[in-house]
Structure formats: structure tokens, C-alpha cells
Coordinates of C-alpha atoms and ligand atoms in Angstrom, one line a residue:
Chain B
X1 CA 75.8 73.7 133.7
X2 CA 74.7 76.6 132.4
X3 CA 74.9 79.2 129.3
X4 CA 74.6 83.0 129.5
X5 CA 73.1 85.1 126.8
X6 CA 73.7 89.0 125.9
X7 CA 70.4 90.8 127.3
X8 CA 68.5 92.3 124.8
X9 CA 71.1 95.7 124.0
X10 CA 67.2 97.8 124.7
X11 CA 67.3 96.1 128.2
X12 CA 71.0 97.4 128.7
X13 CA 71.5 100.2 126.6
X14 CA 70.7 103.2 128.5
X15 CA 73.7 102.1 130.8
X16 CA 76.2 103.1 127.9
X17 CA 74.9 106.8 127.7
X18 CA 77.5 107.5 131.4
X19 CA 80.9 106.0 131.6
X20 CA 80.7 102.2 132.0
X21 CA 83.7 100.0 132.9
X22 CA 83.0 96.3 132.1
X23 CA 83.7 92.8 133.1
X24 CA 83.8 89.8 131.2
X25 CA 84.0 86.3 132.9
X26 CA 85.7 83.9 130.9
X27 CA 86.0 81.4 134.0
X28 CA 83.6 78.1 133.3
X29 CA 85.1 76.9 130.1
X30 CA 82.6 74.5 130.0
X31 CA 80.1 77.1 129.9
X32 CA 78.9 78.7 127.1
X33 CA 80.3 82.3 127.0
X34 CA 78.5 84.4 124.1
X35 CA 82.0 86.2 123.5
X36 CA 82.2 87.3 119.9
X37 CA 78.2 88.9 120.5
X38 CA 79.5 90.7 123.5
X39 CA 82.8 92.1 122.2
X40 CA 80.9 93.4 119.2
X41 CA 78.6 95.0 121.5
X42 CA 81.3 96.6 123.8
X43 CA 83.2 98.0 120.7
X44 CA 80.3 99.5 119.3
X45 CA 80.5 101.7 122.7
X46 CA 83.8 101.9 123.2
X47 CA 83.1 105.8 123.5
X48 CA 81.7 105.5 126.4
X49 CA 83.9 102.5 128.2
X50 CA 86.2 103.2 131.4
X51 CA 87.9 100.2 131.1
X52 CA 87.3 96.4 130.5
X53 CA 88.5 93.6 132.7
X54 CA 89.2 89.7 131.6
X55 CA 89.1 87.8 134.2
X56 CA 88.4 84.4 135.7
X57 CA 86.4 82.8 137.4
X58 CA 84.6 86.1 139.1
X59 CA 82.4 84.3 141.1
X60 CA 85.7 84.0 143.5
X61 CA 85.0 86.7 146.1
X62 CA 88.7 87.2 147.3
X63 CA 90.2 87.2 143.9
X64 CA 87.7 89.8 142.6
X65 CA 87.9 92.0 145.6
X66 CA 91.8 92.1 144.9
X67 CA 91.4 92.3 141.1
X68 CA 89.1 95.4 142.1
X69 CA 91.2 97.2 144.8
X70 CA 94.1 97.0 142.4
X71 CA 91.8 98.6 139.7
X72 CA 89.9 100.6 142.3
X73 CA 90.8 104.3 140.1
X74 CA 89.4 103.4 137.1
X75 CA 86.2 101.0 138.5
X76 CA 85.2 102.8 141.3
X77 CA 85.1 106.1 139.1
X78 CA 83.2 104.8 136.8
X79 CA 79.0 105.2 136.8
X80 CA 78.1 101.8 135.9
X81 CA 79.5 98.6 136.3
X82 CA 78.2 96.2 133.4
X83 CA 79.0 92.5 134.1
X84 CA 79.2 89.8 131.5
X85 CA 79.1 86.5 133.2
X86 CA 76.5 84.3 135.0
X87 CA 74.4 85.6 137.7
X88 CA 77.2 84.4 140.2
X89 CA 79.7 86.5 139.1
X90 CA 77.4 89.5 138.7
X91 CA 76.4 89.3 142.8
X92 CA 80.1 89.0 143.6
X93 CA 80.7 92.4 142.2
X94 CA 77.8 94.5 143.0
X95 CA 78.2 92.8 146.8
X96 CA 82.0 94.1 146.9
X97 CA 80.8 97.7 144.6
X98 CA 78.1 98.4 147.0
X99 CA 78.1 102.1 146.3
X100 CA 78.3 101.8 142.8
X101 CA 75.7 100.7 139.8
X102 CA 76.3 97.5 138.7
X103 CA 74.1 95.6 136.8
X104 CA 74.3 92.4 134.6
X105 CA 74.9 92.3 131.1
X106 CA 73.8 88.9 129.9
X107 CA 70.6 86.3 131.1
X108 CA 71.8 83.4 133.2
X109 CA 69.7 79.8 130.9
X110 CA 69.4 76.5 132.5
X111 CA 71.5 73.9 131.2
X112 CA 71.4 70.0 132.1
X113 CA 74.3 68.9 133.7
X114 CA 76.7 69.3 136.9
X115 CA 76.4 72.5 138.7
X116 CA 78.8 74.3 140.4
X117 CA 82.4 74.6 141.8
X118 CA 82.1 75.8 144.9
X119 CA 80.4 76.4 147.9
X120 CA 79.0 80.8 147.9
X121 CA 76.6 82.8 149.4
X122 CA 75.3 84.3 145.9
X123 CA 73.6 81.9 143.6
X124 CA 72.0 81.6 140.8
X125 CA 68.9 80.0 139.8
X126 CA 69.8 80.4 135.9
X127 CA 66.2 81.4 135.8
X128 CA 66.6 83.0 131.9
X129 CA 66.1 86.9 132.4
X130 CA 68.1 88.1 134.9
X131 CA 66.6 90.9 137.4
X132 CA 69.8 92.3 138.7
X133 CA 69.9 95.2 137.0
X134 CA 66.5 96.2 139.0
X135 CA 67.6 94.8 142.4
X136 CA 70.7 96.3 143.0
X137 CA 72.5 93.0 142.2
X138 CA 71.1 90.6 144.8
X139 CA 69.0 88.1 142.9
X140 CA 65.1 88.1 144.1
X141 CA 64.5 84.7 142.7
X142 CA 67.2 82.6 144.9
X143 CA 67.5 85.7 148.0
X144 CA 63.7 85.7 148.5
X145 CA 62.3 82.1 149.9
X146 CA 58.5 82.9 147.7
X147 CA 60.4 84.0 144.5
X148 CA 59.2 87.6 144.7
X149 CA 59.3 89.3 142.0
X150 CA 57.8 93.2 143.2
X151 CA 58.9 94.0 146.6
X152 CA 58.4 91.7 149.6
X153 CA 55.6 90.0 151.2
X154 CA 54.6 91.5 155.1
X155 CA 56.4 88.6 156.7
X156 CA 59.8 90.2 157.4
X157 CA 60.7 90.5 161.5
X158 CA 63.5 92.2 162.5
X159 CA 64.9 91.9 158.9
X160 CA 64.9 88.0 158.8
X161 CA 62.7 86.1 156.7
X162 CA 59.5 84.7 157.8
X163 CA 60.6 81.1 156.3
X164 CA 63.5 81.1 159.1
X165 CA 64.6 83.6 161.3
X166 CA 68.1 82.9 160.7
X167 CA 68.1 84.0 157.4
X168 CA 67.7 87.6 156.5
X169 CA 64.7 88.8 154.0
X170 CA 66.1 88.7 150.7
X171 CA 63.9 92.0 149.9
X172 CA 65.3 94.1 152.7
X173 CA 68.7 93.8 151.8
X174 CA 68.0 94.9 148.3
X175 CA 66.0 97.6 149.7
X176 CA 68.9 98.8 151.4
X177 CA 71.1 98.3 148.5
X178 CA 69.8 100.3 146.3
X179 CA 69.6 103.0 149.0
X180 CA 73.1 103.1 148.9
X181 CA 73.1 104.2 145.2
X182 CA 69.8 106.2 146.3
X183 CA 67.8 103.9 143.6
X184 CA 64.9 103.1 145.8
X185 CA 62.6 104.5 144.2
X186 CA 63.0 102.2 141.1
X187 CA 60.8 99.8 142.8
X188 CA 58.6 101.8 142.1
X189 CA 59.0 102.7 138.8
X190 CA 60.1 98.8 137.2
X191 CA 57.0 97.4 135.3
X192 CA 55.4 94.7 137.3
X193 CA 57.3 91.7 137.0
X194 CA 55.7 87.9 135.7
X195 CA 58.3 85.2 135.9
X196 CA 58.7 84.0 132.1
X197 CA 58.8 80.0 133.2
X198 CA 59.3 78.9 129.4
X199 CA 62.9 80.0 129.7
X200 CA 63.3 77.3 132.0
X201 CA 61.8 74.7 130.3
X202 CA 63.9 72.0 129.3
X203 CA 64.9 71.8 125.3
X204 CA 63.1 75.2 124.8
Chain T
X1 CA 15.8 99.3 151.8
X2 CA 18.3 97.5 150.7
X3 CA 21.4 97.1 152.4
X4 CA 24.4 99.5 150.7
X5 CA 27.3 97.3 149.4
X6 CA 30.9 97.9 151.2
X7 CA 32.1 99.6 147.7
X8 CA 29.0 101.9 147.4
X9 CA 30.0 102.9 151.2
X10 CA 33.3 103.2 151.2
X11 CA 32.4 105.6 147.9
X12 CA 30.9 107.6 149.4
X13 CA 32.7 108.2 152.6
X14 CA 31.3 106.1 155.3
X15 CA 32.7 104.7 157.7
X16 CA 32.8 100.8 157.2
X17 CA 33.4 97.5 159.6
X18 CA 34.4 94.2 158.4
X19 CA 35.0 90.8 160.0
X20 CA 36.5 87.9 159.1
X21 CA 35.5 84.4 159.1
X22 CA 38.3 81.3 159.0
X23 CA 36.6 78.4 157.2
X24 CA 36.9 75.1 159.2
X25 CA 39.4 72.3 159.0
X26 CA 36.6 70.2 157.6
X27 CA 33.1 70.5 156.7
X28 CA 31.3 71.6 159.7
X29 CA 30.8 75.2 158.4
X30 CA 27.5 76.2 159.7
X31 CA 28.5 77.2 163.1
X32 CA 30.7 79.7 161.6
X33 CA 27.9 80.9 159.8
X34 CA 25.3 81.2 162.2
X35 CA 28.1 83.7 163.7
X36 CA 28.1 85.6 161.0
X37 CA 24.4 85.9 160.4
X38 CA 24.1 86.6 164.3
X39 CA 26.4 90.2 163.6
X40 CA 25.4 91.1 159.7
X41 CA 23.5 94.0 160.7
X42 CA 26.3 95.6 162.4
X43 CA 29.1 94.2 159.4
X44 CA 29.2 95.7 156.0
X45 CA 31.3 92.7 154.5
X46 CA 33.2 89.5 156.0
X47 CA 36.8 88.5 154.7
X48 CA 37.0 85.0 154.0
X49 CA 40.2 83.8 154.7
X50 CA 42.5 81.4 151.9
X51 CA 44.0 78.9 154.2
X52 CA 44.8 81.4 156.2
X53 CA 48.4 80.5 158.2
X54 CA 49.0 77.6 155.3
X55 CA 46.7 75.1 157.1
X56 CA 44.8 72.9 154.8
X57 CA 40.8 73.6 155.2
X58 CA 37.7 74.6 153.8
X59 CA 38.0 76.5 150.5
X60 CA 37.5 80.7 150.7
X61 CA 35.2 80.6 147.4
X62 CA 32.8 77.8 148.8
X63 CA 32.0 79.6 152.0
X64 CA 31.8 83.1 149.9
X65 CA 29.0 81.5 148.2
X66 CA 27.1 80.5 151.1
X67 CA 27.4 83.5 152.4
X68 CA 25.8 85.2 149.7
X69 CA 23.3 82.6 150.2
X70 CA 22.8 84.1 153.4
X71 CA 22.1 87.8 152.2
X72 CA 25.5 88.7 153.8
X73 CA 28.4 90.4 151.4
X74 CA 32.1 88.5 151.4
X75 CA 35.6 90.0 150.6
X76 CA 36.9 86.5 148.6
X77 CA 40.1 86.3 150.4
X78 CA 42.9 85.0 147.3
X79 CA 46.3 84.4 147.9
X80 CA 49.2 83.2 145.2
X81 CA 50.7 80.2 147.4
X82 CA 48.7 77.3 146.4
X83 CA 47.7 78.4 142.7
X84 CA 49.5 79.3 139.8
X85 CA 48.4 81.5 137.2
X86 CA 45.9 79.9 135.3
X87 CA 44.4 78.8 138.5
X88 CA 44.0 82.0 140.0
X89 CA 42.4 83.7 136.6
X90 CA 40.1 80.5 136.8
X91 CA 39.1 81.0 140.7
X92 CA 38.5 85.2 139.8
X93 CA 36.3 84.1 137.1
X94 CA 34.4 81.7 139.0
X95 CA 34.2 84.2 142.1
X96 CA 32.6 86.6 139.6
X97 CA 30.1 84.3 138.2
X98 CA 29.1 83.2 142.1
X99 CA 28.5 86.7 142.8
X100 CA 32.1 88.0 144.8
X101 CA 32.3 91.0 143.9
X102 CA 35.1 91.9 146.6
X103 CA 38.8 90.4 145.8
X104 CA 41.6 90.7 148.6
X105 CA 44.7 89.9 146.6
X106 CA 47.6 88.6 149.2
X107 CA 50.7 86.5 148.7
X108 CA 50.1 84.7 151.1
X109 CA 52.2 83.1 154.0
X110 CA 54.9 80.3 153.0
X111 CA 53.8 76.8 153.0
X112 CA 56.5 75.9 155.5
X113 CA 54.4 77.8 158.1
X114 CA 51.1 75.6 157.7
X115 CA 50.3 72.1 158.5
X116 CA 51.5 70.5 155.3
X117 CA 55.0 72.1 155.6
X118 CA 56.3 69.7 152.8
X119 CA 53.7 71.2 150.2
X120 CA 54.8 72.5 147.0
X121 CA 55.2 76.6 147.5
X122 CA 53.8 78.3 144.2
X123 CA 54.1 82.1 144.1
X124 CA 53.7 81.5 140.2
X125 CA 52.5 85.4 140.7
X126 CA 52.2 87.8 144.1
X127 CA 49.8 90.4 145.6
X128 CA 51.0 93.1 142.7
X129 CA 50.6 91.0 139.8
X130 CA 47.9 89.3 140.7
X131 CA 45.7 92.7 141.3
X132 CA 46.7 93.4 137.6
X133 CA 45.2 90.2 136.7
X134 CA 42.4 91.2 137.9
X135 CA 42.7 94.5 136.4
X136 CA 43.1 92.5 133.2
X137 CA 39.8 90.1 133.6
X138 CA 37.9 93.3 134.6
X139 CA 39.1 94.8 130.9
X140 CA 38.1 91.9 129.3
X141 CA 41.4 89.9 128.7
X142 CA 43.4 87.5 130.6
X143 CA 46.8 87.9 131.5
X144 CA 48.3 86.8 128.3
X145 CA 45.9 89.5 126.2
X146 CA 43.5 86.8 124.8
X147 CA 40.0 88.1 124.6
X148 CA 37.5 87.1 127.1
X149 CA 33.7 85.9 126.5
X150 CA 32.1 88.3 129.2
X151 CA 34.4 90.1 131.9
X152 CA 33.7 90.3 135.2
X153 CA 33.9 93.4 137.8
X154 CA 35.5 93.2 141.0
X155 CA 36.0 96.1 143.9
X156 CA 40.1 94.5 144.5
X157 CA 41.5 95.2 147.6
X158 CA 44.9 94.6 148.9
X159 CA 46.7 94.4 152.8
X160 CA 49.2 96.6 154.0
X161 CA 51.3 96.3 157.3
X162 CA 51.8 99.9 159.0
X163 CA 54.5 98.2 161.6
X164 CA 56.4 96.8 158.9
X165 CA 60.3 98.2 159.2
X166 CA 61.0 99.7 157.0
X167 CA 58.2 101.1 156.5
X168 CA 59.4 102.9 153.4
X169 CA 59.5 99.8 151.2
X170 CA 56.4 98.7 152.8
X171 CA 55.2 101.9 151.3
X172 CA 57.0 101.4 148.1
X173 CA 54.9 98.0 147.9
X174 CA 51.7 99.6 148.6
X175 CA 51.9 101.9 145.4
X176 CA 52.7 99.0 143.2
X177 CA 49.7 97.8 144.6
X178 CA 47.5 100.8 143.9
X179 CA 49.2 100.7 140.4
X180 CA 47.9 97.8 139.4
X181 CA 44.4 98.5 140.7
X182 CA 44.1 98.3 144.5
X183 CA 41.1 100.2 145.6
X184 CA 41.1 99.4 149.1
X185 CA 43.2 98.2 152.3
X186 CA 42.8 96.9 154.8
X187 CA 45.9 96.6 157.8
X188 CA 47.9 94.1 160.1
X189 CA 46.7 94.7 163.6
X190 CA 47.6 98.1 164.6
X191 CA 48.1 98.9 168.9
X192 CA 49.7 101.8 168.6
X193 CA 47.5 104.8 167.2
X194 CA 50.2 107.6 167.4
X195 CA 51.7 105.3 164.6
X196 CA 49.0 104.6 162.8
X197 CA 48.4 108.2 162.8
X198 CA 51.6 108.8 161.2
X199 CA 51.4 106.2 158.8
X200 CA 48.1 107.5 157.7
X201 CA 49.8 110.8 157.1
X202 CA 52.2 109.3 154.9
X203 CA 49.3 107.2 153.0
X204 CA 47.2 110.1 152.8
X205 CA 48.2 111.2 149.4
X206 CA 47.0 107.8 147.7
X207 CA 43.4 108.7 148.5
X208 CA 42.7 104.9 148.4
X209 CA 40.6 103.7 151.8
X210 CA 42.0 102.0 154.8
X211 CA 40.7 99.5 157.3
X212 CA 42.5 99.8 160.6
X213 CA 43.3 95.8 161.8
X214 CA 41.8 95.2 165.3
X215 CA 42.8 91.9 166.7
X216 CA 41.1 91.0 169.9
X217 CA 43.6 90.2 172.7
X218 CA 43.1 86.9 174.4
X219 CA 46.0 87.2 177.3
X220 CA 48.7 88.9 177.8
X221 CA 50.8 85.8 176.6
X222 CA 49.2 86.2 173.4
X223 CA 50.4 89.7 172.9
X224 CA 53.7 88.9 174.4
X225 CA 54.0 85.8 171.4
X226 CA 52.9 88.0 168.5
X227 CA 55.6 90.8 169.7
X228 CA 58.4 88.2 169.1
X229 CA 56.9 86.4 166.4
X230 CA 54.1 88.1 164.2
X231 CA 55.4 90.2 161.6
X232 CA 54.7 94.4 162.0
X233 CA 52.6 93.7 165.5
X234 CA 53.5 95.3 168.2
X235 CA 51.5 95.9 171.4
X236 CA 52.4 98.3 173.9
X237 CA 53.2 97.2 177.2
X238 CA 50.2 99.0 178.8
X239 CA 48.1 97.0 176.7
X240 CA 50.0 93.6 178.0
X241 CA 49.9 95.0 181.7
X242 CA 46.1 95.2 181.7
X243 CA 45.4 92.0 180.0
X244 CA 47.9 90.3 182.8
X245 CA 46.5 92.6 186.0
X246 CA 42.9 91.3 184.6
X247 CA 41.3 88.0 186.5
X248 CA 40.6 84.8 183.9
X249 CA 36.9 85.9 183.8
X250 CA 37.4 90.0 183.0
X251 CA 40.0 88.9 180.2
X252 CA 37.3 88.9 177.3
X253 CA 36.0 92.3 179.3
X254 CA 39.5 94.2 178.9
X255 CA 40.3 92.8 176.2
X256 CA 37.0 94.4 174.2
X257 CA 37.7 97.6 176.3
X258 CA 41.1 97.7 174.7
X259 CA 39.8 96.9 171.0
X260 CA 37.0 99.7 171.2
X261 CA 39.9 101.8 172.5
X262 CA 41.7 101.3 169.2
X263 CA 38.9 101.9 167.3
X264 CA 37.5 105.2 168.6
X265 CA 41.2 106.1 168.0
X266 CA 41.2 105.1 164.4
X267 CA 37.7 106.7 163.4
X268 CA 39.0 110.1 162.8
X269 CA 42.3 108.8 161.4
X270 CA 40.9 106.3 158.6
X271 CA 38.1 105.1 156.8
X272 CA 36.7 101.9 158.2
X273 CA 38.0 99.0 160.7
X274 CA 38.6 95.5 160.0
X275 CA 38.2 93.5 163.3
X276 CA 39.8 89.9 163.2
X277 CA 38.3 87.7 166.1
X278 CA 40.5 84.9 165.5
X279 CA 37.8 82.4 167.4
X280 CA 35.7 85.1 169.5
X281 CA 33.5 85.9 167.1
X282 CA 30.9 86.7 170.0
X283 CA 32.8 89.6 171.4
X284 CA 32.2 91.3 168.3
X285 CA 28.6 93.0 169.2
X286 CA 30.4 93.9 171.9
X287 CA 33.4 95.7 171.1
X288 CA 31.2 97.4 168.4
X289 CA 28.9 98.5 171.5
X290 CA 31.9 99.9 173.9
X291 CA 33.4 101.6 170.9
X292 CA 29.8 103.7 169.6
X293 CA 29.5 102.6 166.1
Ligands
SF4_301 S1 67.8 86.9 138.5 FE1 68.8 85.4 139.8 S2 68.3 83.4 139.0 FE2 67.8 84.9 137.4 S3 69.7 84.9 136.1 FE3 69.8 86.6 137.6 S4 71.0 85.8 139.3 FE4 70.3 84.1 138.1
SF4_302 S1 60.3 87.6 154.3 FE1 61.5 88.5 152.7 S2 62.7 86.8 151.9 FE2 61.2 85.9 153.2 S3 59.5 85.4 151.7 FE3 59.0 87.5 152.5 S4 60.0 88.9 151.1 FE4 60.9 86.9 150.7

């Protein structure tokens, strides 16, 4: 289980300032969806919004591939993609938007209770303040097998991870990401990074 | 007169060596010593390595200390994999107070790569965020901004890989590092000096000191193992041709040939060497010899 939360709007705000189309996930029922917060916070923009898409369940790769290939005018055109969901959903898109910016819009919290409904290649450690937005959408916490948080250790051969070679280094691929939307050098700028593990903590 | 520290050198623009020793699987640490003491004339500081390769032995800080004991000056060797944050403020503080004055910050390998591959990984922090801790102690607060009774001073120091593809975000990594208070480097074992040379052209503009890596070849299967497996190594086939062509007993002899190669390459490119015996610890007199320092 999990809940999301709106990011702080100073996190996210900065986005709004280009033209923005937006998701919302309204897929795990179950799951707490912070919708009336979020659709105050959308209208409050709506100067600056493309387009908004409600959908289901986003973390479904070939339904949001389709969804955004029948949209592809008004996403693709737009300069940022925000995504309200969980940190699932929010991989799916910036994996099939690779040349666009698209970043998350809420923080992914821990909840007790079953996880999951299928089997992905994105997931999501609901670690409480989601890094997307400065990783070009691939998450370091669950991508990177020590957690990194600023750029990867020296361990990386021929793009695989030292942990095992079969799996490629979580930090390369967001290198070359962000390439793609020639945001590299925000590696640079980002603050350094401290994991924040009281968001995880059970009952907090 | 006394003997200038590795920070007060490197200051001032000489050239520096440093060596590295790898505490014991056990107790028996005065061998390793007696090593050390036997080339301290000729080394301006010894890394002590943290578990180096996630195998369980002798702690880094305890055998700091003895060599300070010793009259001999230690880089404290302090990676994030086994400690989490309290812990490594704690062990910076109690480096201080011992008398380290030289912190390598590192992430450190995975525990999966060790000999206790079923050990908890930490990597509570990494090598950026745990040079601004330092950064932090040395301004008089911890991590969280609480005041501290008496701050320490550290010279920290930091690695960087110049094989590392790509090199780029290796690069992007190194000026977090520098960021949050690196004042030195030292490499991965470099082979290949017309890319070392260019990497030092790209580093240039930090103005923060490197130590070239040296890592003594043992055999030509050695060099042929750390191609396929060891992460930006790569030695040049002319390099593995002469360690194969060379008989069992001329090995240690090419081999030292090859090192003081490297490093009369590096001493116009960068500021100091950092020469990691990995077990031949007695070559080192040696290779220093052959290559005129
Ligand atoms: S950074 Fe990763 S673990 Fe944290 S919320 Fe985002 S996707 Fe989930
Ligand atoms: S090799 Fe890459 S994925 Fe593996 S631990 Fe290092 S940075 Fe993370």
C-alpha cells in the first residue's frame, strides 16, 4: 500500500512558469489519491496548462504508451510533463517521454499493507520525497543497488553495475537521460542530497 | 627538521608519494608496520584502507593510530558502507582527537563483493555528503546544525576514476565532491598516460591536487582479470605482453620497470602518485629508485 502526497508547490512550482500538460492517476483506489489538493493546485495554473489527462492505472506501460500516441500533439508539445501519481506511474511516462521533461508532482509515503499488482521494471521504494524531478524520471533509490543519492559510485563496467553485471548502473542511465533533454548539468547544480529516513518510519 | 606534513606539501607545490597499507584479517598488524616504517623516509603519508573490497578485518582508525605512534602520517581511509551517519560523524571526531588529520571520503564497494556478502549494506550517506560532513565538523556543527564542543580540522580528500565511461559524469561527480570540500584526489590505477594526460586537461580548471594510482603488476593474468573485471582499469596490451614474455623470476623486475614508467610519465602531468602494492610492499623502494624520485 501506499499514499502519495502533493510536493511542496516551491519544489514544483517553477515547472508552471512554460507550458505544462498533466497527469493524474486515479488507478489504486485503494490508495490514497490527494485529489481535491491537486485539482486546486492545477486550477490555480490553468494559464499555463496544455492539457490534463485522467487516467488509470498509469503504471500500465502499453496502455500509457497508447493513451500518449493518441494524445502525442498536445503532450509531446508541451515543455513539461507533471505527473500526479506514485513513483510507478511517474517512471512509466518519463521512460516512454524520453525527450521530454517530465517530472513528478506528488512524494510516494510508505503505507502497511499488500504491495503491488503487477510484475514492472520501474518501482518504487515509496521512500517519502521523491527525486524524479532531478533524475530524469528513473528513481536513484530502487535503480541504484547502494541508494545513491549524488551521482554514482566508480564501480560501473561497461555500463552494468558492480552488484551484478547483468544489471545496468542505475546512474548511467539517468546520466544519459537527462542528456537527452540536455539536463546534465543539473547534477551538478541539485543541492547535495541526505535521505530523510523519518518519512519512512512507521506511524510517523 | 621536522618532517613537512602531506597538506603543507602538497600547498605548496611539491611533488608527493603515498602508499597504502591494508590492515590484516586479524590482529597480526605489526608486519605491516614494520613495512611501512622500513619506506617512511621515501612516503609522505600512507592510506589506510576501510575494509577495503568488503572483507571483514582490522579497523582503518586503529592502525591510523599506531601509525602515528610510529612518527609516520596516515590518510584515514572512511567509507559510508558499514556506518551510518551518526557513526561516521562519531569515527571523524574520534579520528580528529587521535591525531588524523587526513580523511579519504569513499562510498565504498557493496557488501555483496566482500566476505560477508549477506551483511547489511548501509550507504545512510556517500562520498559527496559525507565530505560535507566533514565540512560541517570542521565549522563546528554536525550534520544536523547542533553546535559542537571543540571542532576538529581535517585536510579531506576524495577518489576519482579517470577510466571511468563516461567520463563526463565521472567528472560531474568530482565537482560535487570539490563542492562540498574535497581538497585532494587521488586516482584508480591509471596505464595509459596519453589518457591521463587528457583527463588532467579536463581537471585542470578545479586547481585541486591529484595523485596518479600506480598499481604494481603481478602477471600478465592479473592485468588481463582487472581489464574484464575492475572498474575504469585498463592496461594496454604492451604492458600485458611484457609481463607474459618476462620469466617467473624477472616478473617483480618488469613489473617495477613498468610502474616507474608510469610515474615519470605522470610527474609532469600531476601533482603527486599514489602507489598501491596490493601485498609487495617491498618493491616499493624500488620502483621509487627506477623512477628518480
Ligand atoms: S524517488 Fe524512487 S522511491 Fe522515492 S518516491 Fe520517487 S520513485 Fe519512489
Ligand atoms: S554501479 Fe551504478 S547502480 Fe551500481 S551501485 Fe554503483 S552507481 Fe549504483
Amino acid at each position: 500500500m501506499l499514499i502519495t502526497k502533493p510536493k511542496d508547490s516551491r519544489e514544483i512550482e517553477s515547472y508552471f512558469e512554460k507550458r505544462v500538460f498533466v497527469f493524474k492517476c486515479y488507478g489504486c483506489r485503494e490508495v490514497y489519491f490527494p485529489e481535491q489538493e491537486i485539482n486546486k493546485f492545477v486550477e490555480e495554473r490553468a494559464k499555463s496548462i496544455s492539457g490534463i489527462a485522467e487516467v488509470d492505472y498509469l503504471c500500465n506501460e502499453s496502455f500509457s504508451k497508447i493513451y500518449i500516441e493518441k494524445n502525442a500533439h498536445v503532450i509531446r508539445n508541451s515543455d513539461v510533463i507533471v505527473v500526479f501519481s506514485c513513483g510507478v506511474g511517474s517512471q512509466v511516462i518519463s521512460k516512454l517521454m524520453e525527450n521530454n521533461i517530465v517530472v513528478p508532482g506528488c512524494d510516494t509515503c510508505y503505507l502497511n499493507g499488500f504491495q503491488g499488482l503487477t510484475v514492472l521494471d520501474c518501482d518504487c521504494n515509496q521512500c517519502g520525497e521523491c527525486y524524479l524531478n532531478y533524475t530524469g524520471g528513473i528513481c536513484p533509490i530502487t535503480s541504484c543497488a547502494k541508494n545513491l543519492l549524488n551521482g554514482p559510485c566508480g564501480g560501473a563496467k561497461n555500463n552494468k553495475c558492480e552488484v551484478n553485471p547483468e544489471v545496468d548502473c542505475g546512474w548511467i542511465a539517468i546520466y544519459e537521460r537527462l542528456m537527452k533533454i540536455n539536463k546534465e548539468k543539473i547534477l551538478v547544480e541539485n543541492k547535495i542530497f541526505v535521505r530523510n529516513f523519518e518519512k519512512i518510519i512507521k506511524g510517523k | 627538521m621536522e618532517k613537512q606534513s602531506f597538506s603543507e606539501k602538497l600547498k605548496e607545490g611539491k611533488f608527493v608519494i603515498t602508499s597504502e597499507i591494508g590492515p590484516p584479517k586479524g590482529t597480526n598488524i605489526e608486519p605491516h608496520l614494520k613495512e611501512a616504517e622500513h619506506i617512511k623516509d621515501r612516503i609522505d603519508a600512507f592510506n589506510v584502507t576501510d575494509l577495503q573490497s568488503s572483507v571483514m578485518r582490522l579497523g582503518s582508525l586503529a592502525t591510523c593510530k599506531l601509525l602515528i605512534e610510529r612518527g609516520l602520517e596516515p590518510v584515514f581511509q572512511i567509507t559510508c558502507r558499514d556506518k551510518n551517519r551518526l557513526a561516521l560523524q562519531s569515527d571523524l571526531l574520534s579520528a580528529y582527537v587521535l591525531g588524523v588529520k587526513n580523511v579519504l571520503c569513499l562510498t565504498g564497494d557493496h557488501t555483496t563483493l566482500g566476505d560477508h556478502p549477506d551483511a547489511k549494506p548501509v550507504f545512510d550517506l556517500d562520498s559527496v555528503s559525507l565530505l560535507q560532513v566533514a565540512t560541517d565538523l570542521m565549522n563546528g556543527k554536525d550534520m544536523k546544525g547542533n553546535e559542537l564542543d571543540g571542532k576538529p580540522e581535517f585536510f579531506p580528500g576524495a577518489v576519482v576514476s579517470p577510466g571511468y565511461e563516461p567520463l563526463e559524469l565521472q567528472l560531474i561527480k568530482m565537482e560535487k565532491k570539490i563542492e562540498a570540500g574535497a581538497r585532494f584526489f587521488q586516482t584508480q590505477a591509471v596505464y595509459d598516460l596519453k589518457s591521463f594526460e587528457k583527463f588532467m586537461k579536463m581537471v585542470e580548471k578545479y586547481r585541486v591536487p591529484i595523485l596518479g594510482g600506480i598499481v604494481l603488476l603481478k602477471s600478465a593474468g592479473m592485468a588481463k582479470y582487472m581489464n574484464e573485471k575492475v572498474a575504469g582499469v585498463s592496461v594496454p596490451d604492451r604492458y600485458i605482453n611484457m609481463m607474459a614474455q618476462a620469466k617467473k623470476e624477472e616478473r617483480a623486475k618488469v613489473s617495477v620497470q613498468i610502474a616507474a614508467e608510469l610515474i615519470k610519465g605522470m610527474k609532469g602531468l600531476c601533482q603527486g602518485i599514489h602507489i598501491m602494492p596490493l601485498g609487495w610492499e617491498k618493491y616499493v623502494p624500488l620502483v621509487l629508485e627506477a623512477a628518480e624520485l
